[in-house]
Short mmCIF file of C-alpha atoms in Angstrom, two decimals:
data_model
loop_
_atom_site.label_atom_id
_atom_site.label_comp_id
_atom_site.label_asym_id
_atom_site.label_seq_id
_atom_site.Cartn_x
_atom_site.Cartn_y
_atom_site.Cartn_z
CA UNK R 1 156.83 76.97 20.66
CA UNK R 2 159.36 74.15 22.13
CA UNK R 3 162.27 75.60 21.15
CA UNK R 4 160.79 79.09 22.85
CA UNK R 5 160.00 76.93 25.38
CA UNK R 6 163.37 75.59 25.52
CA UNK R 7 165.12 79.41 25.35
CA UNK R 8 163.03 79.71 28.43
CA UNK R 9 164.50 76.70 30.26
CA UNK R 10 167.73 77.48 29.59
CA UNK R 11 167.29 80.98 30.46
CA UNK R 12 165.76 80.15 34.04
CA UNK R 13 168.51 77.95 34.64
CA UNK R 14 171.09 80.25 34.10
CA UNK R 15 169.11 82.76 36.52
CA UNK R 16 168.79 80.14 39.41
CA UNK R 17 172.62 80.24 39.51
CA UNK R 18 171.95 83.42 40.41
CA UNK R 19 168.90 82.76 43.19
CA UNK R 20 166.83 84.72 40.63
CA UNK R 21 162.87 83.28 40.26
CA UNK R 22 161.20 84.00 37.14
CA UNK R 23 157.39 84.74 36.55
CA UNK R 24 155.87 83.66 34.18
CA UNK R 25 152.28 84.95 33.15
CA UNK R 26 150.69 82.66 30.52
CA UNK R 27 149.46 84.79 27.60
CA UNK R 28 145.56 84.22 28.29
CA UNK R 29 144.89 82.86 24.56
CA UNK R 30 147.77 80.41 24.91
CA UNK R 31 148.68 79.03 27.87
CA UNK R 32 150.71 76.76 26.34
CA UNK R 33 152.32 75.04 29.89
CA UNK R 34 149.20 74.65 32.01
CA UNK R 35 147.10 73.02 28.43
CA UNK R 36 150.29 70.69 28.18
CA UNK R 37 150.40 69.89 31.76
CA UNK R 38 154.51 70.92 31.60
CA UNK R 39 155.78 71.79 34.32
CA UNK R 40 158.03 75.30 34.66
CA UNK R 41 161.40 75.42 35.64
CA UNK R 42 162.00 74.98 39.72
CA UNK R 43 162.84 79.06 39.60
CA UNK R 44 159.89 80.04 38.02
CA UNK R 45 156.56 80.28 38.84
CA UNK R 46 153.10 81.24 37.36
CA UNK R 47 150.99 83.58 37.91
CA UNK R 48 147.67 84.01 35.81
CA UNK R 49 146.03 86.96 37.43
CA UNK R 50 144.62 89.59 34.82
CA UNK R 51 147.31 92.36 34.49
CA UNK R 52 145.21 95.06 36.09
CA UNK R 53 145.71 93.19 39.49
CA UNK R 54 149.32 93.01 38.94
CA UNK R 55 151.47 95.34 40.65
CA UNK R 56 154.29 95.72 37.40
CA UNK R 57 156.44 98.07 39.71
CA UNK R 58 157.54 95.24 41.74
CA UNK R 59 159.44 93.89 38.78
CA UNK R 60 163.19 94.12 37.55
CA UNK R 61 162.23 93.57 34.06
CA UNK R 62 159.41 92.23 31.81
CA UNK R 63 159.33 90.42 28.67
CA UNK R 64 156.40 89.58 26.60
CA UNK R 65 155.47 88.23 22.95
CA UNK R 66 153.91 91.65 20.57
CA UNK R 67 150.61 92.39 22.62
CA UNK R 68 149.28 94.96 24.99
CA UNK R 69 150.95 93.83 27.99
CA UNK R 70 154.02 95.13 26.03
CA UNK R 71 152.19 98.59 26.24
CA UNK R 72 151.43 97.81 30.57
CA UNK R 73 154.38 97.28 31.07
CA UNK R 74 156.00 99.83 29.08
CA UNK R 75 153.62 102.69 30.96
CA UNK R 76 154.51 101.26 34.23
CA UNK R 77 158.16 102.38 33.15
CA UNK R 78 159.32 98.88 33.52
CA UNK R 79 162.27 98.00 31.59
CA UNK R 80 160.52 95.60 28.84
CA UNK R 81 161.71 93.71 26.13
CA UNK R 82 159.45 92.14 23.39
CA UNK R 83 160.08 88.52 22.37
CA UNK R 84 159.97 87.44 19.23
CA UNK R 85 160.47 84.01 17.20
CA UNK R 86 163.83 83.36 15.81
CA UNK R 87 162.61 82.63 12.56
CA UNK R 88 161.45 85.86 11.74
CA UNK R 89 157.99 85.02 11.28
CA UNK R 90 155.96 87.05 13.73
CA UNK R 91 155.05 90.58 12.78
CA UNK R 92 156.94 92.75 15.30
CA UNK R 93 156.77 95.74 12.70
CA UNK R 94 154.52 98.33 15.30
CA UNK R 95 157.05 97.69 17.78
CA UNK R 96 159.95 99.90 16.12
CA UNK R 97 162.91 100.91 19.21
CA UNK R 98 161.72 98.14 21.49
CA UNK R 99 164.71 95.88 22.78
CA UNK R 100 163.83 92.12 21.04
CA UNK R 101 164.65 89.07 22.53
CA UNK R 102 164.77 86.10 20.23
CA UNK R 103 167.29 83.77 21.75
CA UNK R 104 168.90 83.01 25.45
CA UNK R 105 171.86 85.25 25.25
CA UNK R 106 169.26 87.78 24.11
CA UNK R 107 167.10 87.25 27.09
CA UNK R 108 170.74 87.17 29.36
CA UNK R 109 172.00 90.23 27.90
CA UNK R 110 168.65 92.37 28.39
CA UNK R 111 168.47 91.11 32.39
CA UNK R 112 171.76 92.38 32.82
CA UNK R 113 170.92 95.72 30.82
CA UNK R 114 168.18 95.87 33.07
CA UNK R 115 169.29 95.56 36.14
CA UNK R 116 172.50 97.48 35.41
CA UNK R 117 171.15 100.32 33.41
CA UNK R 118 167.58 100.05 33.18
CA UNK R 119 167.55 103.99 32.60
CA UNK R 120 169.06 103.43 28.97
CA UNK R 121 166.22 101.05 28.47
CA UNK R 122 163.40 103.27 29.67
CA UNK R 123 164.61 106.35 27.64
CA UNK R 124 164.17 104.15 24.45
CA UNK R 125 160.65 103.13 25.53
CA UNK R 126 160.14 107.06 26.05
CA UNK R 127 160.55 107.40 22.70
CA UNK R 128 159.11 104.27 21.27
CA UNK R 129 156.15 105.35 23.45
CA UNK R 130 155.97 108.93 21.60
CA UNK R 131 156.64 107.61 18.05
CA UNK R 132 153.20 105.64 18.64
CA UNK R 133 151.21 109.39 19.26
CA UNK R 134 149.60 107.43 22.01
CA UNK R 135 147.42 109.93 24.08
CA UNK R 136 148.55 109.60 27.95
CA UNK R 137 146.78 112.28 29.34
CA UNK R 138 144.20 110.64 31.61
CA UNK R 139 141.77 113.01 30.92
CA UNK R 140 142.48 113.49 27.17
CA UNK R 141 142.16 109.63 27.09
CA UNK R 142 138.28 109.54 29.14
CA UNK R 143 137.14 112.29 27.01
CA UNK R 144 138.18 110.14 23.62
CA UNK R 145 136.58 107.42 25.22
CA UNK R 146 133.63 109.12 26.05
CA UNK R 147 133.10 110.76 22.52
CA UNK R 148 133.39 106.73 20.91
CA UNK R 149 131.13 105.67 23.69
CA UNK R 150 128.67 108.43 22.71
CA UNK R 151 129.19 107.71 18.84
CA UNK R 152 128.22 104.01 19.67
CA UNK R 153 124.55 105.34 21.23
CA UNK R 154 123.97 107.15 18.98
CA UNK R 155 124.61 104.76 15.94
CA UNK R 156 122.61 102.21 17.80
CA UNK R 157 119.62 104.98 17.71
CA UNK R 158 119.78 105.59 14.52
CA UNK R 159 116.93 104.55 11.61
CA UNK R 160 119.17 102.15 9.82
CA UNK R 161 120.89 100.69 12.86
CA UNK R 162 117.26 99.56 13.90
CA UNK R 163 116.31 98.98 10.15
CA UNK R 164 118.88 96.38 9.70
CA UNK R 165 120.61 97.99 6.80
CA UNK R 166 124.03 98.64 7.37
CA UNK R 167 125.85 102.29 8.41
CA UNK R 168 129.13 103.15 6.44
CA UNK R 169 131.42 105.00 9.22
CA UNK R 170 132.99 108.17 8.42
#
């Protein structure tokens, strides 16, 4: 994490040359500046609202460790990058197409992709986003929800949900 943490500095620095401000939204399980009382860079600041009351339009670019604000940000059609250590070690494998960022001139490279060409980058989220088979239909999606939601009632009312004994799914 320092050395990520350290990418990050560096990174921020470079961008305040360039009267750009960073922000930075602390993974919620993490949170690894405000539990070590660090301080960010002077360019960037926090903000640790949930996602949902984030308005990801208003953003150049967004970069994020392998989670589902890879997937927000990608449906916002915001040109987004997922970061990943530069040893190698975290499992970036359901992220196939995505732009990774593992290193400053990683990070420098995708802000000026973005901001000169973010169309190249969306296109390859297009397809990253159809290679997952991820239903976008809003109504396709509330009528899958409803059907597990309606599953879940009516394993909860059955005899050996109330027996104790365990259901095998099908």
């Amino acid at each position: 994490r320092q050395a990520s943490m350290m990418d990050f500095g560096s990174s921020c620095s470079v961008l305040a040359k360039r009267a750009e401000t960073v922000c930075l939204r602390p993974h919620p399980g993490g949170q690894f500046l405000t539990r070590n009382d660090i301080a960010p860079p002077a360019n960037a600041r926090l903000d640790d609202r949930p996602i949902y009351d984030i308005d990801l339009r208003g953003f150049t670019y967004g970069i994020s460790a392998p989670s589902s604000v890879v997937l927000d940000m990608v449906l916002a059609d915001l040109p987004t990058a997922l970061w990943a250590d530069p040893e190698g070690v975290m499992d970036i494998d359901n992220y196939e197409g995505m732009t990774v960022i593992r290193h400053r001139s990683d990070w420098l490279a995708f802000y000026r992709d973005a901001c000169l060409r973010p169309e190249i980058i969306r296109a390859r989220q297009r397809r990253f986003v159809e290679q997952t088979g991820m239903p976008l239909d809003p109504a396709d999606v509330r009528r899958r929800f409803g059907d597990l939601l309606e599953l879940a009632v009516y394993r909860a009312d059955a005899p050996a949900a109330r027996s104790g004994m365990g259901a095998m799914a099908c």
